[in-house]
Amino acid sequence: MALPFTLRQLEIFDAVIRTGSLSAAARDLHTAQSSVSSAIDELEKQVGQRLLVRRKAQGAWPTAAGRQLHREAGIVLHTAQEAGRILQERDGQLRGPLTIGVYQTLAPYVLPLLLGDFAEEHPLVELSFVEVQHAELMAGLTSGAIDVGFTYLHEVPAEVDHQPILERPPYVLMPASHPLANRPSVTLADLTGEKIILLGDAPSKANTLRDLDTTEDDERIAWVTSSLPLTRALVGKGLGVAILVQPDASPWTVDGHPVVEVPLNVKDGNVFVHIAWLKPQARSRPPRRITEMVTFAEANFGPHIARIDEGRRLRKASDVARGSDSWHTELQLQRAASGPVKERP
């Protein structure tokens, strides 16, 4: 049985759907509009269905049959592209585009490693990235807009595969002048009466509320932020403490206040960073560039974070060794500071 279409016809049909008009599809494919029109006419003739509604001033959009064909065409085109790459990769070199989606607070830890070291190992892979919230990341994976994602384990759709690449214990970030700052660890009981700075995006927020065994209505929550630098800055200013897992190579906030990370002893408090990708179709496997990135992340992400932790320890030791020149001077200024602390209304 002869196929009712060619890959080129499907490619042109897909371009029209994506761009919304025949003229835009022609520009996207670097071909003449007349060629696009002829390909669509022939495709509709061969399948015996009207696939597009075409209006001169309004563009083009798919009929019900067109939407169905477009869903299947995406699978066919993707399979054909991957087959071509498999043949090209017989020389051992990975090829093709790879879009990385990263939960925003993880981006500074993940992207330099991938855009630097992974790209150096695989120069023919065309890397791009997006920084997104967790829900957007999951939506991007399920739609195919994102190839590989990095996030915390939190509400993962059934269509997405994932595996852990890092386990992090929680700590309490507090000003260096805080009475608990020199403790080897603290418990939830030690935080009674402390104002909380809550990093407010899921899943970071969910992890903190779980560790505190509380809800967003807790009166101890003084401020809710959307970024890690702001969270650290508010803590450094003495406006509260924060429960975090993200490492930082500097014992200082962006505006120059010293802060300390004191381990939090809490049951089942560890957080897992996962790499995620869309489950392949039945009897198939993910593209090799995805599996190679999974392998790379497993081998390199943990040591990368450990180096950040060690860098912070060494910087803090250096600051303390310099005595009043830096760390101690700032502590004295913090303790001498007066005035009311502003809290959430």
Coordinates of C-alpha atoms in Angstrom, one line a residue:
M1 CA 0.0 0.0 0.0
A2 CA 1.4 3.3 -1.1
L3 CA 1.7 6.0 1.6
P4 CA -0.8 8.8 1.2
F5 CA 1.7 11.5 1.8
T6 CA 5.4 12.3 1.8
L7 CA 7.6 13.5 4.7
R8 CA 8.0 16.8 2.8
Q9 CA 4.2 17.3 2.7
L10 CA 4.0 16.6 6.4
E11 CA 6.8 19.0 7.1
I12 CA 5.1 21.8 5.1
F13 CA 1.7 21.0 6.8
D14 CA 3.3 21.1 10.2
A15 CA 4.9 24.5 9.4
V16 CA 1.6 26.0 8.3
I17 CA -0.1 24.9 11.6
R18 CA 2.9 26.2 13.7
T19 CA 3.1 29.6 11.9
G20 CA -0.6 30.1 11.2
S21 CA -0.4 31.0 7.5
L22 CA 1.0 29.7 4.2
S23 CA 3.2 32.8 3.7
A24 CA 4.7 32.4 7.2
A25 CA 5.3 28.7 6.6
A26 CA 7.1 29.5 3.3
R27 CA 9.4 31.9 5.2
D28 CA 10.0 29.4 7.9
L29 CA 11.0 26.7 5.4
H30 CA 12.8 29.1 3.0
T31 CA 10.7 28.2 0.1
A32 CA 8.1 29.8 -2.2
Q33 CA 4.5 30.3 -1.0
S34 CA 3.3 28.7 -4.2
S35 CA 5.2 25.5 -3.3
V36 CA 3.6 25.5 0.1
S37 CA 0.1 25.9 -1.4
S38 CA 0.7 23.1 -3.9
A39 CA 2.0 20.7 -1.3
I40 CA -1.1 21.3 0.9
D41 CA -3.4 20.9 -2.1
E42 CA -1.8 17.6 -3.1
L43 CA -1.8 16.4 0.5
E44 CA -5.6 17.1 0.9
K45 CA -6.2 15.4 -2.5
Q46 CA -4.2 12.3 -1.4
V47 CA -5.9 11.8 2.0
G48 CA -9.3 12.8 0.7
Q49 CA -10.0 15.3 3.5
R50 CA -10.0 19.0 3.9
L51 CA -7.2 19.7 6.3
L52 CA -7.0 23.5 6.5
V53 CA -9.3 26.4 6.5
R54 CA -7.6 29.1 4.5
R55 CA -8.6 32.8 4.5
K56 CA -6.6 35.3 2.6
A57 CA -6.5 38.0 5.3
Q58 CA -6.8 35.7 8.3
G59 CA -4.3 32.9 7.8
A60 CA -4.9 29.2 8.0
W61 CA -6.1 26.9 10.8
P62 CA -6.7 23.1 10.9
T63 CA -10.0 21.4 10.5
A64 CA -10.9 18.4 12.9
A65 CA -9.2 16.1 10.4
G66 CA -6.3 18.4 10.2
R67 CA -5.8 18.5 13.9
Q68 CA -5.8 14.7 14.0
L69 CA -3.3 14.4 11.2
H70 CA -1.1 17.1 12.8
R71 CA -0.8 15.0 16.0
E72 CA 0.3 12.0 14.1
A73 CA 2.5 14.0 11.8
G74 CA 4.5 15.2 14.7
I75 CA 5.3 11.7 15.8
V76 CA 6.2 10.7 12.2
L77 CA 8.5 13.7 11.7
H78 CA 10.1 13.3 15.1
T79 CA 10.8 9.6 14.3
A80 CA 12.3 10.4 10.9
Q81 CA 14.5 13.1 12.4
E82 CA 15.8 10.7 15.1
A83 CA 16.4 8.0 12.5
G84 CA 18.6 10.4 10.5
R85 CA 20.5 11.4 13.6
I86 CA 21.1 7.8 14.6
L87 CA 22.7 7.2 11.2
Q88 CA 24.8 10.4 11.6
E89 CA 25.9 9.4 15.1
R90 CA 27.5 6.2 13.9
D91 CA 30.7 8.2 14.1
G92 CA 30.2 8.4 17.9
Q93 CA 29.3 12.1 17.9
L94 CA 26.0 13.2 19.4
R95 CA 24.0 15.6 17.3
G96 CA 20.7 17.5 17.3
P97 CA 18.9 20.1 19.4
L98 CA 18.4 19.7 23.1
T99 CA 16.3 22.1 25.1
I100 CA 17.0 22.1 28.9
G101 CA 14.3 23.3 31.3
V102 CA 15.4 24.3 34.8
Y103 CA 13.4 25.2 37.9
Q104 CA 14.5 28.7 38.5
T105 CA 16.3 28.3 41.9
L106 CA 18.4 25.4 40.4
A107 CA 19.4 27.3 37.3
P108 CA 22.7 28.8 38.7
Y109 CA 23.9 25.4 39.7
V110 CA 22.8 23.4 36.7
L111 CA 23.3 25.6 33.6
P112 CA 27.0 26.6 33.9
L113 CA 27.8 22.9 34.2
L114 CA 25.8 21.8 31.2
L115 CA 26.5 24.8 28.9
G116 CA 30.2 24.5 29.7
D117 CA 31.3 21.0 30.4
F118 CA 28.6 19.0 28.7
A119 CA 28.8 21.2 25.6
E120 CA 32.6 20.8 25.5
E121 CA 32.2 17.0 25.5
H122 CA 29.4 17.1 22.8
P123 CA 30.0 20.1 20.6
L124 CA 27.5 19.1 17.9
V125 CA 24.6 19.1 20.3
E126 CA 22.6 22.3 19.9
L127 CA 21.9 23.4 23.5
S128 CA 19.2 25.9 24.5
F129 CA 17.5 26.5 27.9
V130 CA 14.5 28.0 29.6
E131 CA 14.2 29.0 33.3
V132 CA 10.7 28.2 34.4
Q133 CA 8.5 27.4 37.4
H134 CA 7.9 23.7 38.2
A135 CA 4.4 23.6 36.6
E136 CA 5.7 25.2 33.4
L137 CA 8.6 22.7 33.4
M138 CA 6.3 19.7 33.6
A139 CA 4.0 21.2 30.9
G140 CA 7.0 21.7 28.6
L141 CA 8.2 18.1 29.1
T142 CA 4.8 16.6 28.3
S143 CA 4.3 18.8 25.3
G144 CA 7.8 18.1 23.9
A145 CA 8.9 21.8 24.1
I146 CA 11.5 20.8 26.7
D147 CA 13.7 17.7 26.3
V148 CA 15.3 17.4 29.7
G149 CA 14.3 19.1 33.0
F150 CA 15.9 19.7 36.3
T151 CA 13.7 20.2 39.4
Y152 CA 12.8 18.9 42.8
L153 CA 10.5 15.9 43.0
H154 CA 7.0 17.4 43.2
E155 CA 3.8 16.5 41.3
V156 CA 5.4 14.8 38.3
P157 CA 2.9 13.7 35.6
A158 CA 2.7 10.0 34.7
E159 CA 4.1 10.8 31.2
V160 CA 7.4 12.0 32.6
D161 CA 10.3 9.8 33.6
H162 CA 12.7 11.0 36.2
Q163 CA 15.5 9.9 38.5
P164 CA 17.4 11.6 41.4
I165 CA 20.8 13.1 40.9
L166 CA 21.3 14.8 44.2
E167 CA 20.1 14.6 47.8
R168 CA 20.3 17.7 50.0
P169 CA 19.7 18.1 53.7
P170 CA 17.9 21.3 54.8
Y171 CA 19.6 24.0 56.7
V172 CA 18.5 27.2 58.5
L173 CA 20.0 30.4 57.0
M174 CA 20.4 33.0 59.7
P175 CA 22.4 36.2 60.3
A176 CA 26.0 35.5 61.5
S177 CA 25.1 37.5 64.7
H178 CA 22.2 35.2 65.6
P179 CA 22.4 33.5 69.0
L180 CA 22.1 30.1 67.3
A181 CA 24.7 30.8 64.6
N182 CA 27.5 28.8 66.2
R183 CA 25.4 25.7 67.0
P184 CA 26.4 22.6 65.1
S185 CA 22.7 22.0 64.3
V186 CA 19.2 23.2 65.3
T187 CA 15.8 21.6 65.7
L188 CA 12.3 22.9 65.0
A189 CA 11.9 23.6 68.7
D190 CA 14.9 25.9 68.5
L191 CA 13.1 28.0 65.9
T192 CA 10.1 28.6 68.1
G193 CA 9.3 32.3 68.0
E194 CA 11.6 33.0 65.0
K195 CA 10.2 34.9 62.0
I196 CA 10.4 32.9 58.8
I197 CA 11.4 34.2 55.3
L198 CA 9.6 31.8 53.0
L199 CA 11.0 31.2 49.5
G200 CA 7.5 31.1 48.0
D201 CA 7.6 29.1 44.7
A202 CA 6.6 25.5 44.5
P203 CA 8.2 23.1 45.2
S204 CA 10.6 25.2 47.4
K205 CA 7.6 26.5 49.4
A206 CA 6.2 23.0 49.8
N207 CA 9.5 21.6 51.1
T208 CA 9.8 24.4 53.7
L209 CA 6.2 24.1 54.9
R210 CA 6.7 20.3 55.2
D211 CA 9.8 20.7 57.2
L212 CA 8.1 23.2 59.5
D213 CA 5.0 21.0 59.7
T214 CA 2.8 24.1 59.1
T215 CA 0.8 26.0 56.4
E216 CA 1.1 29.3 54.6
D217 CA -1.2 30.9 57.2
D218 CA 1.5 30.4 59.9
E219 CA 1.9 33.8 61.7
R220 CA 5.7 33.2 61.9
I221 CA 6.0 33.8 58.2
A222 CA 7.1 37.4 58.0
W223 CA 7.8 37.7 54.3
V224 CA 7.3 35.5 51.1
T225 CA 9.9 35.9 48.3
S226 CA 10.3 34.7 44.8
S227 CA 14.0 34.6 44.5
L228 CA 16.9 33.1 46.5
P229 CA 19.1 36.3 46.5
L230 CA 16.2 38.3 48.0
T231 CA 15.6 35.5 50.6
R232 CA 19.3 35.6 51.7
A233 CA 19.3 39.4 51.7
L234 CA 16.3 39.6 54.0
V235 CA 17.8 37.1 56.3
G236 CA 21.1 39.0 56.4
K237 CA 19.2 42.1 57.3
G238 CA 17.8 40.4 60.4
L239 CA 14.2 40.1 59.2
G240 CA 13.9 36.4 59.9
V241 CA 15.5 33.0 59.2
A242 CA 14.9 30.8 56.2
I243 CA 14.9 27.0 55.7
L244 CA 16.7 26.2 52.4
V245 CA 18.7 23.4 50.7
Q246 CA 20.4 25.4 48.0
P247 CA 24.2 25.9 48.5
D248 CA 26.0 29.2 48.1
A249 CA 29.7 29.6 47.7
S250 CA 29.7 32.9 49.6
P251 CA 29.0 33.4 53.3
W252 CA 27.8 36.9 52.4
T253 CA 24.5 38.3 51.0
V254 CA 24.5 40.4 47.9
D255 CA 24.4 43.5 50.0
G256 CA 27.3 42.5 52.2
H257 CA 25.8 40.9 55.3
P258 CA 27.4 37.7 56.7
V259 CA 25.0 34.8 57.0
V260 CA 25.5 31.2 58.2
E261 CA 24.0 27.9 57.3
V262 CA 23.1 25.8 60.4
P263 CA 22.0 22.2 59.6
L264 CA 18.3 21.5 60.6
N265 CA 17.6 18.2 62.3
V266 CA 14.2 17.2 61.0
K267 CA 12.7 13.8 60.2
D268 CA 12.5 13.1 56.4
G269 CA 13.7 16.6 55.6
N270 CA 16.1 15.8 52.8
V271 CA 15.2 17.1 49.4
F272 CA 16.0 15.3 46.1
V273 CA 17.0 17.1 42.8
H274 CA 15.7 15.1 39.8
I275 CA 16.5 15.1 36.1
A276 CA 13.3 14.4 34.1
W277 CA 12.4 13.6 30.5
L278 CA 9.3 12.6 28.5
K279 CA 8.7 8.9 28.5
P280 CA 9.3 7.5 25.0
Q281 CA 6.7 5.8 22.9
A282 CA 6.1 2.0 23.4
R283 CA 9.0 -0.2 22.3
S284 CA 11.3 2.9 21.8
R285 CA 13.9 4.7 23.9
P286 CA 14.8 8.4 24.4
P287 CA 17.2 9.9 22.0
R288 CA 20.9 9.2 22.8
R289 CA 21.6 12.9 23.5
I290 CA 19.0 12.7 26.3
T291 CA 20.4 9.5 27.9
E292 CA 23.9 10.9 27.6
M293 CA 22.8 14.1 29.5
V294 CA 21.2 11.9 32.2
T295 CA 24.5 10.0 32.6
F296 CA 26.5 13.2 32.7
A297 CA 24.2 14.8 35.3
E298 CA 24.4 11.6 37.5
A299 CA 28.2 11.6 37.4
N300 CA 28.9 15.4 37.7
F301 CA 26.1 17.2 39.5
G302 CA 26.9 15.8 43.0
P303 CA 30.6 16.6 42.9
H304 CA 29.8 20.1 41.4
I305 CA 27.6 20.9 44.4
A306 CA 30.2 19.5 46.8
R307 CA 32.8 22.0 45.4
I308 CA 30.4 24.9 46.0
D309 CA 29.9 23.7 49.6
E310 CA 33.7 23.4 50.1
G311 CA 34.3 26.9 48.5
R312 CA 31.9 28.4 51.1
R313 CA 33.6 26.7 54.0
L314 CA 37.1 27.9 52.8
R315 CA 35.8 31.5 52.3
K316 CA 34.3 31.6 55.7
A317 CA 37.5 30.2 57.3
S318 CA 39.5 32.9 55.5
D319 CA 37.2 35.7 56.6
V320 CA 37.3 34.5 60.2
A321 CA 41.1 34.2 60.1
R322 CA 41.3 37.9 59.0
G323 CA 39.7 38.8 62.3
S324 CA 38.2 42.3 62.6
D325 CA 39.0 43.1 59.0
S326 CA 35.8 41.6 57.7
W327 CA 33.6 39.1 59.5
H328 CA 34.0 40.3 63.0
T329 CA 33.6 43.9 62.1
E330 CA 30.3 43.1 60.3
L331 CA 29.1 41.1 63.3
Q332 CA 29.8 44.1 65.6
L333 CA 27.9 46.4 63.3
Q334 CA 24.9 44.0 63.2
R335 CA 24.8 43.7 67.0
A336 CA 25.1 47.5 67.4
A337 CA 22.3 48.1 64.9
S338 CA 19.1 49.4 66.4
G339 CA 15.5 50.2 65.3
P340 CA 12.4 48.2 64.9
V341 CA 12.3 45.2 62.5
K342 CA 9.6 45.5 59.9
E343 CA 7.3 42.5 59.7
R344 CA 4.6 41.3 57.4
P345 CA 1.3 43.1 58.2

